[in-house]
Amino acid sequence: MTVITYRDALNHALREEMQRDDRVFLMGEEVGEYDGAYKVSRGLLKEFGPKRVVDTPIAELGFAGIGVGASLVGLRPVIEMMTWNFALLAIDEIVNAAAKLRYMSGGQLGCPVVFRGPSGAALQLGAQHSQAFESWYAHVPGLKVICPGTPADAKGLLKSAIRDDDPIVFMEGEMLYNTKGEVPEEEVLVPIGKAEVKREGSDVTLICHGKMVGVALKAAEELAGEQIAAEVVDLRTIRPLDVEAILASVTKTNRCVVVEEGWPFAGVGAQVVDTIQREAFDSLDAPILRVTNADVPMPYNRALERAAKPDPGKVVAAARKVLYQ
C-alpha cells in the first residue's frame, strides 16, 4: 500500500487507463495546459499530447456532445466537468443522449463515456456552485452513478468506470482532493455496484457515500466513546445500489441513519429508506433517520453554510435518537 491524495489517485487511474488503452482520451476545460482546474490531470498533456488531452472552450453542452459522439464510434472518452454545477448546461447530452442510446437503438449502440468532476459544496462558493446532484442523475435509467469517498475507491472505481460499456456519472468531492489514504500499489479494480463496510459495528448502521464517508466515520468514532458501536456502510455507487449490503447491515444492527450531502426531498436517502422498509421492516427497532443538507439553497455566509451542512455532531444526535438515548 502507498499513501497518496484523492487527487493523485484519480490522476494515477487516468494515466494507467490511457497507457493501457489508446482509445481513452480526456476532454474538458483547463485539463491540458493548466493541468486541470484541480490538478487531477497534472502531467497528462505532456505524456499523451493534445489529441488525447483536449482543452475545450467554456461550452459544456458542446464537449459533452463530442464525448457522446466519440463513444459511439469506438473511443472511450472521459469528459471532465469543472464542477457538476456547470454540467447543468450539458444535461441534455447526458440524460437525453448518453443515457438513452442503448435502449432507443435496441441494444445496437453503446455509449462508454465517463462524465466526471466535483459535486456538492466546498467552502463559501454560494448557492449556484454548491449543489449535490447524485439523486438527479440516479433518477435516470441508463446511467450509472458513482461517488467515491476515499483515494483507494477513487482510483479503483474510475478505472472500472473507464472500462465500463455504459455511460457513467462520476462524482468526486472538491473537499476530498487533498485528503490522503492508502491505495494498493498493484492494480485493483473496485467493482461498480458494490458497497463496502468501512467500520464494523453492532448497534446502529450509518449509510453514507462520497464526502459523507469521512463525516460518518468521525461520528462513529465519537459514538465509540459512548460505548455505541456504529457500523459505517459506504455505498460507493448510487446506481446500481447495493441493496444486499444495506440489508445485511441493517438486519445486523436493527437501527439506521442515512447521511447524505444532498437536499432531503427525493434524495438518495429516500431511496435507501424505501428499500429498507420494504425488505427489512421487521428487523427495525426504530424509525430510520436521515441527516442531509438543509432544504435551502446553500448560504454564502460561513456560519450559515456550516449550519446547512451535515456534520458529525448531527449524525451522532441522530444515532442517539434511533437508540432512544
PDB file of C-alpha atoms in Angstrom:
ATOM      1  CA  MET A   1       0.000   0.000   0.000  1.00  0.00           C
ATOM      2  CA  THR A   2       1.068   3.575  -0.627  1.00  0.00           C
ATOM      3  CA  VAL A   3      -0.408   6.752   0.916  1.00  0.00           C
ATOM      4  CA  ILE A   4      -1.472   9.305  -1.710  1.00  0.00           C
ATOM      5  CA  THR A   5      -4.075  12.022  -2.089  1.00  0.00           C
ATOM      6  CA  TYR A   6      -7.528  11.555  -3.606  1.00  0.00           C
ATOM      7  CA  ARG A   7      -6.370  13.884  -6.413  1.00  0.00           C
ATOM      8  CA  ASP A   8      -3.315  11.761  -7.189  1.00  0.00           C
ATOM      9  CA  ALA A   9      -5.363   8.567  -7.032  1.00  0.00           C
ATOM     10  CA  LEU A  10      -7.588   9.913  -9.811  1.00  0.00           C
ATOM     11  CA  ASN A  11      -4.527  11.059 -11.751  1.00  0.00           C
ATOM     12  CA  HIS A  12      -2.964   7.606 -11.491  1.00  0.00           C
ATOM     13  CA  ALA A  13      -6.196   5.982 -12.668  1.00  0.00           C
ATOM     14  CA  LEU A  14      -6.378   8.241 -15.728  1.00  0.00           C
ATOM     15  CA  ARG A  15      -2.717   7.724 -16.583  1.00  0.00           C
ATOM     16  CA  GLU A  16      -2.873   3.945 -16.219  1.00  0.00           C
ATOM     17  CA  GLU A  17      -6.012   3.630 -18.334  1.00  0.00           C
ATOM     18  CA  MET A  18      -4.644   5.943 -21.030  1.00  0.00           C
ATOM     19  CA  GLN A  19      -1.450   3.871 -21.136  1.00  0.00           C
ATOM     20  CA  ARG A  20      -3.438   0.635 -21.268  1.00  0.00           C
ATOM     21  CA  ASP A  21      -5.931   1.653 -23.971  1.00  0.00           C
ATOM     22  CA  ASP A  22      -5.196   4.235 -26.650  1.00  0.00           C
ATOM     23  CA  ARG A  23      -8.939   4.733 -27.185  1.00  0.00           C
ATOM     24  CA  VAL A  24      -9.157   6.575 -23.862  1.00  0.00           C
ATOM     25  CA  PHE A  25      -8.879  10.355 -24.016  1.00  0.00           C
ATOM     26  CA  LEU A  26      -9.593  13.235 -21.630  1.00  0.00           C
ATOM     27  CA  MET A  27     -11.508  16.365 -22.634  1.00  0.00           C
ATOM     28  CA  GLY A  28     -12.633  19.400 -20.653  1.00  0.00           C
ATOM     29  CA  GLU A  29     -11.914  22.927 -19.530  1.00  0.00           C
ATOM     30  CA  GLU A  30      -8.271  23.504 -18.496  1.00  0.00           C
ATOM     31  CA  VAL A  31      -7.434  19.778 -18.453  1.00  0.00           C
ATOM     32  CA  GLY A  32      -4.319  20.269 -20.622  1.00  0.00           C
ATOM     33  CA  GLU A  33      -2.131  23.349 -20.461  1.00  0.00           C
ATOM     34  CA  TYR A  34      -3.309  24.206 -16.931  1.00  0.00           C
ATOM     35  CA  ASP A  35      -3.032  20.569 -15.707  1.00  0.00           C
ATOM     36  CA  GLY A  36      -6.678  20.616 -14.637  1.00  0.00           C
ATOM     37  CA  ALA A  37      -8.673  23.029 -12.506  1.00  0.00           C
ATOM     38  CA  TYR A  38      -7.931  20.764  -9.507  1.00  0.00           C
ATOM     39  CA  LYS A  39      -4.666  19.321 -10.929  1.00  0.00           C
ATOM     40  CA  VAL A  40      -6.240  15.899 -11.426  1.00  0.00           C
ATOM     41  CA  SER A  41      -4.847  15.805 -14.984  1.00  0.00           C
ATOM     42  CA  ARG A  42      -1.376  17.013 -13.993  1.00  0.00           C
ATOM     43  CA  GLY A  43       1.281  15.777 -16.421  1.00  0.00           C
ATOM     44  CA  LEU A  44      -1.099  14.028 -18.803  1.00  0.00           C
ATOM     45  CA  LEU A  45      -0.795  16.529 -21.660  1.00  0.00           C
ATOM     46  CA  LYS A  46       2.993  16.192 -21.611  1.00  0.00           C
ATOM     47  CA  GLU A  47       2.775  12.398 -21.696  1.00  0.00           C
ATOM     48  CA  PHE A  48      -0.086  11.855 -24.138  1.00  0.00           C
ATOM     49  CA  GLY A  49      -0.243  15.012 -26.258  1.00  0.00           C
ATOM     50  CA  PRO A  50      -3.085  17.344 -27.299  1.00  0.00           C
ATOM     51  CA  LYS A  51      -5.034  14.724 -29.255  1.00  0.00           C
ATOM     52  CA  ARG A  52      -5.683  12.723 -26.090  1.00  0.00           C
ATOM     53  CA  VAL A  53      -5.773  15.552 -23.531  1.00  0.00           C
ATOM     54  CA  VAL A  54      -8.032  18.124 -25.117  1.00  0.00           C
ATOM     55  CA  ASP A  55      -8.626  21.627 -23.761  1.00  0.00           C
ATOM     56  CA  THR A  56     -12.081  22.981 -24.566  1.00  0.00           C
ATOM     57  CA  PRO A  57     -13.851  26.342 -24.572  1.00  0.00           C
ATOM     58  CA  ILE A  58     -16.391  27.055 -21.829  1.00  0.00           C
ATOM     59  CA  ALA A  59     -19.041  25.044 -23.659  1.00  0.00           C
ATOM     60  CA  GLU A  60     -20.245  22.089 -21.581  1.00  0.00           C
ATOM     61  CA  LEU A  61     -23.070  21.134 -23.948  1.00  0.00           C
ATOM     62  CA  GLY A  62     -20.645  21.068 -26.863  1.00  0.00           C
ATOM     63  CA  PHE A  63     -17.859  18.963 -25.401  1.00  0.00           C
ATOM     64  CA  ALA A  64     -20.305  16.613 -23.640  1.00  0.00           C
ATOM     65  CA  GLY A  65     -21.827  16.013 -27.069  1.00  0.00           C
ATOM     66  CA  ILE A  66     -18.406  15.359 -28.565  1.00  0.00           C
ATOM     67  CA  GLY A  67     -17.852  12.787 -25.841  1.00  0.00           C
ATOM     68  CA  VAL A  68     -21.116  11.016 -26.624  1.00  0.00           C
ATOM     69  CA  GLY A  69     -20.328  11.012 -30.357  1.00  0.00           C
ATOM     70  CA  ALA A  70     -16.788   9.747 -29.789  1.00  0.00           C
ATOM     71  CA  SER A  71     -18.078   6.871 -27.671  1.00  0.00           C
ATOM     72  CA  LEU A  72     -20.409   5.840 -30.497  1.00  0.00           C
ATOM     73  CA  VAL A  73     -17.510   5.373 -32.913  1.00  0.00           C
ATOM     74  CA  GLY A  74     -15.410   3.232 -30.582  1.00  0.00           C
ATOM     75  CA  LEU A  75     -13.463   5.643 -28.393  1.00  0.00           C
ATOM     76  CA  ARG A  76     -13.573   5.818 -24.591  1.00  0.00           C
ATOM     77  CA  PRO A  77     -13.864   9.488 -23.646  1.00  0.00           C
ATOM     78  CA  VAL A  78     -13.504  10.892 -20.149  1.00  0.00           C
ATOM     79  CA  ILE A  79     -15.286  14.248 -20.025  1.00  0.00           C
ATOM     80  CA  GLU A  80     -14.250  16.469 -17.126  1.00  0.00           C
ATOM     81  CA  MET A  81     -16.727  18.969 -15.744  1.00  0.00           C
ATOM     82  CA  MET A  82     -15.026  21.722 -13.781  1.00  0.00           C
ATOM     83  CA  THR A  83     -17.937  21.270 -11.400  1.00  0.00           C
ATOM     84  CA  TRP A  84     -21.178  19.332 -11.735  1.00  0.00           C
ATOM     85  CA  ASN A  85     -22.964  22.656 -11.274  1.00  0.00           C
ATOM     86  CA  PHE A  86     -21.706  23.584 -14.756  1.00  0.00           C
ATOM     87  CA  ALA A  87     -22.946  20.263 -16.151  1.00  0.00           C
ATOM     88  CA  LEU A  88     -26.481  21.627 -15.939  1.00  0.00           C
ATOM     89  CA  LEU A  89     -25.623  23.164 -19.298  1.00  0.00           C
ATOM     90  CA  ALA A  90     -24.851  19.681 -20.664  1.00  0.00           C
ATOM     91  CA  ILE A  91     -27.686  17.742 -19.067  1.00  0.00           C
ATOM     92  CA  ASP A  92     -29.432  17.211 -22.417  1.00  0.00           C
ATOM     93  CA  GLU A  93     -26.436  15.248 -23.760  1.00  0.00           C
ATOM     94  CA  ILE A  94     -26.078  13.236 -20.543  1.00  0.00           C
ATOM     95  CA  VAL A  95     -29.757  12.475 -19.926  1.00  0.00           C
ATOM     96  CA  ASN A  96     -31.342  12.593 -23.389  1.00  0.00           C
ATOM     97  CA  ALA A  97     -28.456  11.168 -25.416  1.00  0.00           C
ATOM     98  CA  ALA A  98     -25.965   9.093 -23.402  1.00  0.00           C
ATOM     99  CA  ALA A  99     -28.483   7.521 -21.027  1.00  0.00           C
ATOM    100  CA  LYS A 100     -30.993   6.511 -23.712  1.00  0.00           C
ATOM    101  CA  LEU A 101     -28.921   5.458 -26.728  1.00  0.00           C
ATOM    102  CA  ARG A 102     -28.625   1.774 -25.880  1.00  0.00           C
ATOM    103  CA  TYR A 103     -32.350   1.449 -25.156  1.00  0.00           C
ATOM    104  CA  MET A 104     -33.576   3.504 -28.097  1.00  0.00           C
ATOM    105  CA  SER A 105     -31.303   1.632 -30.532  1.00  0.00           C
ATOM    106  CA  GLY A 106     -32.479  -1.766 -29.326  1.00  0.00           C
ATOM    107  CA  GLY A 107     -29.012  -2.540 -27.985  1.00  0.00           C
ATOM    108  CA  GLN A 108     -27.220  -1.720 -31.236  1.00  0.00           C
ATOM    109  CA  LEU A 109     -25.380   1.319 -29.844  1.00  0.00           C
ATOM    110  CA  GLY A 110     -23.274   1.500 -26.710  1.00  0.00           C
ATOM    111  CA  CYS A 111     -22.113   4.722 -25.072  1.00  0.00           C
ATOM    112  CA  PRO A 112     -18.977   4.080 -22.975  1.00  0.00           C
ATOM    113  CA  VAL A 113     -18.349   7.624 -21.757  1.00  0.00           C
ATOM    114  CA  VAL A 114     -17.365   8.853 -18.286  1.00  0.00           C
ATOM    115  CA  PHE A 115     -18.539  12.289 -17.156  1.00  0.00           C
ATOM    116  CA  ARG A 116     -16.513  13.241 -14.079  1.00  0.00           C
ATOM    117  CA  GLY A 117     -15.819  16.202 -11.782  1.00  0.00           C
ATOM    118  CA  PRO A 118     -16.568  17.555  -8.302  1.00  0.00           C
ATOM    119  CA  SER A 119     -20.103  17.670  -6.908  1.00  0.00           C
ATOM    120  CA  GLY A 120     -21.523  19.258  -3.789  1.00  0.00           C
ATOM    121  CA  ALA A 121     -20.327  22.106  -1.617  1.00  0.00           C
ATOM    122  CA  ALA A 122     -16.790  23.268  -0.935  1.00  0.00           C
ATOM    123  CA  LEU A 123     -16.304  26.428   1.145  1.00  0.00           C
ATOM    124  CA  GLN A 124     -18.345  29.573   0.519  1.00  0.00           C
ATOM    125  CA  LEU A 125     -18.981  29.066  -3.175  1.00  0.00           C
ATOM    126  CA  GLY A 126     -22.597  30.188  -2.924  1.00  0.00           C
ATOM    127  CA  ALA A 127     -25.902  28.601  -3.864  1.00  0.00           C
ATOM    128  CA  GLN A 128     -25.180  28.110  -7.572  1.00  0.00           C
ATOM    129  CA  HIS A 129     -21.863  26.298  -7.051  1.00  0.00           C
ATOM    130  CA  SER A 130     -22.585  24.091  -4.025  1.00  0.00           C
ATOM    131  CA  GLN A 131     -25.176  21.597  -5.221  1.00  0.00           C
ATOM    132  CA  ALA A 132     -25.019  17.818  -4.836  1.00  0.00           C
ATOM    133  CA  PHE A 133     -26.528  16.137  -7.893  1.00  0.00           C
ATOM    134  CA  GLU A 134     -26.333  12.406  -7.150  1.00  0.00           C
ATOM    135  CA  SER A 135     -30.078  11.881  -6.857  1.00  0.00           C
ATOM    136  CA  TRP A 136     -30.738  13.830 -10.086  1.00  0.00           C
ATOM    137  CA  TYR A 137     -28.688  11.503 -12.254  1.00  0.00           C
ATOM    138  CA  ALA A 138     -29.520   8.356 -10.300  1.00  0.00           C
ATOM    139  CA  HIS A 139     -33.157   9.026 -11.210  1.00  0.00           C
ATOM    140  CA  VAL A 140     -32.337   8.360 -14.884  1.00  0.00           C
ATOM    141  CA  PRO A 141     -32.432   4.792 -16.275  1.00  0.00           C
ATOM    142  CA  GLY A 142     -29.334   4.084 -18.329  1.00  0.00           C
ATOM    143  CA  LEU A 143     -26.833   5.998 -16.197  1.00  0.00           C
ATOM    144  CA  LYS A 144     -24.515   4.566 -13.569  1.00  0.00           C
ATOM    145  CA  VAL A 145     -23.734   6.984 -10.732  1.00  0.00           C
ATOM    146  CA  ILE A 146     -20.520   6.629  -8.719  1.00  0.00           C
ATOM    147  CA  CYS A 147     -19.462   8.670  -5.655  1.00  0.00           C
ATOM    148  CA  PRO A 148     -16.098   7.555  -4.194  1.00  0.00           C
ATOM    149  CA  GLY A 149     -15.212   8.778  -0.719  1.00  0.00           C
ATOM    150  CA  THR A 150     -11.583   7.598  -0.372  1.00  0.00           C
ATOM    151  CA  PRO A 151      -8.445   7.674  -2.540  1.00  0.00           C
ATOM    152  CA  ALA A 152      -8.478   3.884  -2.985  1.00  0.00           C
ATOM    153  CA  ASP A 153     -12.088   3.905  -4.141  1.00  0.00           C
ATOM    154  CA  ALA A 154     -11.495   6.952  -6.345  1.00  0.00           C
ATOM    155  CA  LYS A 155      -8.742   5.132  -8.222  1.00  0.00           C
ATOM    156  CA  GLY A 156     -10.368   1.711  -8.377  1.00  0.00           C
ATOM    157  CA  LEU A 157     -13.789   2.980  -9.372  1.00  0.00           C
ATOM    158  CA  LEU A 158     -12.509   5.407 -12.020  1.00  0.00           C
ATOM    159  CA  LYS A 159     -10.571   2.584 -13.673  1.00  0.00           C
ATOM    160  CA  SER A 160     -13.695   0.409 -13.617  1.00  0.00           C
ATOM    161  CA  ALA A 161     -15.798   3.282 -14.967  1.00  0.00           C
ATOM    162  CA  ILE A 162     -13.476   3.880 -17.917  1.00  0.00           C
ATOM    163  CA  ARG A 163     -13.678   0.187 -18.852  1.00  0.00           C
ATOM    164  CA  ASP A 164     -17.460   0.014 -18.452  1.00  0.00           C
ATOM    165  CA  ASP A 165     -19.620  -0.096 -21.563  1.00  0.00           C
ATOM    166  CA  ASP A 166     -22.351   2.185 -20.172  1.00  0.00           C
ATOM    167  CA  PRO A 167     -22.371   5.960 -19.549  1.00  0.00           C
ATOM    168  CA  ILE A 168     -21.032   6.830 -16.111  1.00  0.00           C
ATOM    169  CA  VAL A 169     -21.677   9.870 -13.932  1.00  0.00           C
ATOM    170  CA  PHE A 170     -18.603  10.009 -11.690  1.00  0.00           C
ATOM    171  CA  MET A 171     -18.970  12.480  -8.827  1.00  0.00           C
ATOM    172  CA  GLU A 172     -15.920  13.487  -6.843  1.00  0.00           C
ATOM    173  CA  GLY A 173     -15.621  15.712  -3.782  1.00  0.00           C
ATOM    174  CA  GLU A 174     -13.779  19.008  -4.149  1.00  0.00           C
ATOM    175  CA  MET A 175     -13.024  18.944  -0.413  1.00  0.00           C
ATOM    176  CA  LEU A 176     -11.604  15.433  -0.812  1.00  0.00           C
ATOM    177  CA  TYR A 177      -8.904  16.210  -3.380  1.00  0.00           C
ATOM    178  CA  ASN A 178      -6.244  16.918  -0.720  1.00  0.00           C
ATOM    179  CA  THR A 179      -7.248  14.089   1.627  1.00  0.00           C
ATOM    180  CA  LYS A 180      -4.856  11.159   1.884  1.00  0.00           C
ATOM    181  CA  GLY A 181      -5.381   7.443   2.202  1.00  0.00           C
ATOM    182  CA  GLU A 182      -3.858   4.066   1.492  1.00  0.00           C
ATOM    183  CA  VAL A 183      -4.062   2.881  -2.105  1.00  0.00           C
ATOM    184  CA  PRO A 184      -2.868  -0.546  -3.286  1.00  0.00           C
ATOM    185  CA  GLU A 185       0.324  -0.375  -5.337  1.00  0.00           C
ATOM    186  CA  GLU A 186      -0.884  -3.186  -7.590  1.00  0.00           C
ATOM    187  CA  GLU A 187      -3.831  -2.707  -9.921  1.00  0.00           C
ATOM    188  CA  VAL A 188      -7.191  -3.016  -8.172  1.00  0.00           C
ATOM    189  CA  LEU A 189     -10.499  -2.538  -9.967  1.00  0.00           C
ATOM    190  CA  VAL A 190     -13.247  -1.666  -7.493  1.00  0.00           C
ATOM    191  CA  PRO A 191     -16.479  -3.257  -8.749  1.00  0.00           C
ATOM    192  CA  ILE A 192     -19.286  -0.891  -9.698  1.00  0.00           C
ATOM    193  CA  GLY A 193     -22.411  -1.522  -7.638  1.00  0.00           C
ATOM    194  CA  LYS A 194     -20.679  -2.880  -4.516  1.00  0.00           C
ATOM    195  CA  ALA A 195     -20.836  -1.068  -1.189  1.00  0.00           C
ATOM    196  CA  GLU A 196     -18.177  -1.514   1.480  1.00  0.00           C
ATOM    197  CA  VAL A 197     -18.319  -1.639   5.262  1.00  0.00           C
ATOM    198  CA  LYS A 198     -15.760   0.977   6.282  1.00  0.00           C
ATOM    199  CA  ARG A 199     -16.181   0.263  10.017  1.00  0.00           C
ATOM    200  CA  GLU A 200     -17.765  -2.742  11.699  1.00  0.00           C
ATOM    201  CA  GLY A 201     -20.410  -2.196  14.380  1.00  0.00           C
ATOM    202  CA  SER A 202     -23.407  -3.812  16.021  1.00  0.00           C
ATOM    203  CA  ASP A 203     -25.616  -1.048  17.463  1.00  0.00           C
ATOM    204  CA  VAL A 204     -26.560   1.233  14.553  1.00  0.00           C
ATOM    205  CA  THR A 205     -25.847   1.427  10.816  1.00  0.00           C
ATOM    206  CA  LEU A 206     -24.621   4.688   9.290  1.00  0.00           C
ATOM    207  CA  ILE A 207     -25.146   4.616   5.498  1.00  0.00           C
ATOM    208  CA  CYS A 208     -23.207   7.218   3.511  1.00  0.00           C
ATOM    209  CA  HIS A 209     -21.311   7.986   0.310  1.00  0.00           C
ATOM    210  CA  GLY A 210     -18.786  10.469  -1.062  1.00  0.00           C
ATOM    211  CA  LYS A 211     -17.732  13.232   1.306  1.00  0.00           C
ATOM    212  CA  MET A 212     -20.101  11.916   3.930  1.00  0.00           C
ATOM    213  CA  VAL A 213     -17.929   8.831   4.473  1.00  0.00           C
ATOM    214  CA  GLY A 214     -15.492  10.949   6.463  1.00  0.00           C
ATOM    215  CA  VAL A 215     -18.338  12.583   8.374  1.00  0.00           C
ATOM    216  CA  ALA A 216     -19.865   9.198   9.264  1.00  0.00           C
ATOM    217  CA  LEU A 217     -16.504   7.760  10.355  1.00  0.00           C
ATOM    218  CA  LYS A 218     -15.886  10.737  12.655  1.00  0.00           C
ATOM    219  CA  ALA A 219     -19.371  10.307  14.098  1.00  0.00           C
ATOM    220  CA  ALA A 220     -18.726   6.588  14.627  1.00  0.00           C
ATOM    221  CA  GLU A 221     -15.508   7.418  16.472  1.00  0.00           C
ATOM    222  CA  GLU A 222     -17.370   9.802  18.752  1.00  0.00           C
ATOM    223  CA  LEU A 223     -20.102   7.244  19.361  1.00  0.00           C
ATOM    224  CA  ALA A 224     -17.467   4.653  20.256  1.00  0.00           C
ATOM    225  CA  GLY A 225     -16.501   6.901  23.164  1.00  0.00           C
ATOM    226  CA  GLU A 226     -20.058   6.428  24.431  1.00  0.00           C
ATOM    227  CA  GLN A 227     -19.836   2.631  24.052  1.00  0.00           C
ATOM    228  CA  ILE A 228     -22.011   2.721  20.917  1.00  0.00           C
ATOM    229  CA  ALA A 229     -20.697   0.560  18.061  1.00  0.00           C
ATOM    230  CA  ALA A 230     -21.730   2.181  14.787  1.00  0.00           C
ATOM    231  CA  GLU A 231     -21.298   0.319  11.510  1.00  0.00           C
ATOM    232  CA  VAL A 232     -20.371   2.591   8.586  1.00  0.00           C
ATOM    233  CA  VAL A 233     -21.557   1.415   5.167  1.00  0.00           C
ATOM    234  CA  ASP A 234     -20.128   3.336   2.206  1.00  0.00           C
ATOM    235  CA  LEU A 235     -22.461   2.926  -0.797  1.00  0.00           C
ATOM    236  CA  ARG A 236     -19.702   3.982  -3.242  1.00  0.00           C
ATOM    237  CA  THR A 237     -22.159   3.513  -6.114  1.00  0.00           C
ATOM    238  CA  ILE A 238     -25.613   5.142  -6.028  1.00  0.00           C
ATOM    239  CA  ARG A 239     -26.897   3.416  -9.145  1.00  0.00           C
ATOM    240  CA  PRO A 240     -26.756   0.458  -9.185  1.00  0.00           C
ATOM    241  CA  LEU A 241     -27.435   0.408  -5.441  1.00  0.00           C
ATOM    242  CA  ASP A 242     -26.012  -2.442  -3.355  1.00  0.00           C
ATOM    243  CA  VAL A 243     -29.259  -3.482  -1.690  1.00  0.00           C
ATOM    244  CA  GLU A 244     -27.730  -6.686  -0.316  1.00  0.00           C
ATOM    245  CA  ALA A 245     -25.065  -4.809   1.664  1.00  0.00           C
ATOM    246  CA  ILE A 246     -27.596  -2.326   3.039  1.00  0.00           C
ATOM    247  CA  LEU A 247     -29.941  -5.065   4.237  1.00  0.00           C
ATOM    248  CA  ALA A 248     -27.125  -7.161   5.688  1.00  0.00           C
ATOM    249  CA  SER A 249     -26.016  -4.294   7.910  1.00  0.00           C
ATOM    250  CA  VAL A 250     -29.498  -3.172   8.971  1.00  0.00           C
ATOM    251  CA  THR A 251     -30.624  -6.689   9.855  1.00  0.00           C
ATOM    252  CA  LYS A 252     -27.473  -6.918  11.990  1.00  0.00           C
ATOM    253  CA  THR A 253     -27.831  -3.614  13.881  1.00  0.00           C
ATOM    254  CA  ASN A 254     -31.639  -3.105  13.660  1.00  0.00           C
ATOM    255  CA  ARG A 255     -31.230   0.677  13.517  1.00  0.00           C
ATOM    256  CA  CYS A 256     -30.190   3.019  10.734  1.00  0.00           C
ATOM    257  CA  VAL A 257     -29.172   6.605   9.984  1.00  0.00           C
ATOM    258  CA  VAL A 258     -28.637   7.665   6.354  1.00  0.00           C
ATOM    259  CA  VAL A 259     -26.157  10.507   5.818  1.00  0.00           C
ATOM    260  CA  GLU A 260     -26.029  12.436   2.531  1.00  0.00           C
ATOM    261  CA  GLU A 261     -24.890  15.809   1.280  1.00  0.00           C
ATOM    262  CA  GLY A 262     -27.890  16.483  -0.932  1.00  0.00           C
ATOM    263  CA  TRP A 263     -31.257  18.026  -0.140  1.00  0.00           C
ATOM    264  CA  PRO A 264     -33.770  15.884   1.773  1.00  0.00           C
ATOM    265  CA  PHE A 265     -36.681  15.885  -0.686  1.00  0.00           C
ATOM    266  CA  ALA A 266     -36.424  12.925  -3.107  1.00  0.00           C
ATOM    267  CA  GLY A 267     -32.781  12.427  -2.137  1.00  0.00           C
ATOM    268  CA  VAL A 268     -30.595   9.327  -2.256  1.00  0.00           C
ATOM    269  CA  GLY A 269     -31.505   8.631   1.361  1.00  0.00           C
ATOM    270  CA  ALA A 270     -35.192   8.477   0.469  1.00  0.00           C
ATOM    271  CA  GLN A 271     -34.442   5.590  -1.896  1.00  0.00           C
ATOM    272  CA  VAL A 272     -32.363   3.831   0.763  1.00  0.00           C
ATOM    273  CA  VAL A 273     -35.124   4.220   3.347  1.00  0.00           C
ATOM    274  CA  ASP A 274     -37.725   2.890   0.909  1.00  0.00           C
ATOM    275  CA  THR A 275     -35.546  -0.141   0.220  1.00  0.00           C
ATOM    276  CA  ILE A 276     -35.083  -0.908   3.910  1.00  0.00           C
ATOM    277  CA  GLN A 277     -38.739  -0.519   4.858  1.00  0.00           C
ATOM    278  CA  ARG A 278     -39.806  -2.854   2.027  1.00  0.00           C
ATOM    279  CA  GLU A 279     -37.171  -5.521   2.506  1.00  0.00           C
ATOM    280  CA  ALA A 280     -36.231  -5.365   6.207  1.00  0.00           C
ATOM    281  CA  PHE A 281     -39.135  -3.739   8.025  1.00  0.00           C
ATOM    282  CA  ASP A 282     -39.372  -6.471  10.670  1.00  0.00           C
ATOM    283  CA  SER A 283     -35.698  -6.035  11.519  1.00  0.00           C
ATOM    284  CA  LEU A 284     -36.089  -2.381  12.517  1.00  0.00           C
ATOM    285  CA  ASP A 285     -36.227  -1.455  16.210  1.00  0.00           C
ATOM    286  CA  ALA A 286     -36.621   2.277  15.472  1.00  0.00           C
ATOM    287  CA  PRO A 287     -37.635   4.553  12.592  1.00  0.00           C
ATOM    288  CA  ILE A 288     -34.832   5.322  10.131  1.00  0.00           C
ATOM    289  CA  LEU A 289     -33.496   8.868  10.330  1.00  0.00           C
ATOM    290  CA  ARG A 290     -31.779  10.921   7.632  1.00  0.00           C
ATOM    291  CA  VAL A 291     -29.097  13.585   8.014  1.00  0.00           C
ATOM    292  CA  THR A 292     -28.955  15.848   4.945  1.00  0.00           C
ATOM    293  CA  ASN A 293     -28.206  19.367   3.798  1.00  0.00           C
ATOM    294  CA  ALA A 294     -30.774  21.882   4.940  1.00  0.00           C
ATOM    295  CA  ASP A 295     -33.664  22.213   2.481  1.00  0.00           C
ATOM    296  CA  VAL A 296     -32.487  25.620   1.234  1.00  0.00           C
ATOM    297  CA  PRO A 297     -30.106  26.962  -1.418  1.00  0.00           C
ATOM    298  CA  MET A 298     -26.629  26.841   0.106  1.00  0.00           C
ATOM    299  CA  PRO A 299     -25.905  30.075   2.039  1.00  0.00           C
ATOM    300  CA  TYR A 300     -22.727  32.007   1.302  1.00  0.00           C
ATOM    301  CA  ASN A 301     -22.316  33.217   4.890  1.00  0.00           C
ATOM    302  CA  ARG A 302     -19.765  30.944   6.555  1.00  0.00           C
ATOM    303  CA  ALA A 303     -21.743  30.284   9.732  1.00  0.00           C
ATOM    304  CA  LEU A 304     -24.979  29.668   7.846  1.00  0.00           C
ATOM    305  CA  GLU A 305     -23.198  27.411   5.359  1.00  0.00           C
ATOM    306  CA  ARG A 306     -21.802  25.340   8.228  1.00  0.00           C
ATOM    307  CA  ALA A 307     -25.254  25.110   9.772  1.00  0.00           C
ATOM    308  CA  ALA A 308     -26.728  23.900   6.465  1.00  0.00           C
ATOM    309  CA  LYS A 309     -24.295  21.005   6.007  1.00  0.00           C
ATOM    310  CA  PRO A 310     -24.298  17.569   7.642  1.00  0.00           C
ATOM    311  CA  ASP A 311     -21.592  17.175  10.270  1.00  0.00           C
ATOM    312  CA  PRO A 312     -20.506  14.515  12.759  1.00  0.00           C
ATOM    313  CA  GLY A 313     -22.475  16.135  15.588  1.00  0.00           C
ATOM    314  CA  LYS A 314     -25.735  15.895  13.650  1.00  0.00           C
ATOM    315  CA  VAL A 315     -25.030  12.249  12.840  1.00  0.00           C
ATOM    316  CA  VAL A 316     -24.243  11.466  16.474  1.00  0.00           C
ATOM    317  CA  ALA A 317     -27.512  13.120  17.555  1.00  0.00           C
ATOM    318  CA  ALA A 318     -29.487  11.065  15.024  1.00  0.00           C
ATOM    319  CA  ALA A 319     -27.792   7.853  16.145  1.00  0.00           C
ATOM    320  CA  ARG A 320     -28.646   8.565  19.775  1.00  0.00           C
ATOM    321  CA  LYS A 321     -32.247   9.208  18.764  1.00  0.00           C
ATOM    322  CA  VAL A 322     -32.682   5.891  16.959  1.00  0.00           C
ATOM    323  CA  LEU A 323     -31.123   4.235  20.021  1.00  0.00           C
ATOM    324  CA  TYR A 324     -33.665   6.071  22.210  1.00  0.00           C
ATOM    325  CA  GLN A 325     -30.952   7.765  24.217  1.00  0.00           C
TER     326      GLN A 325
END
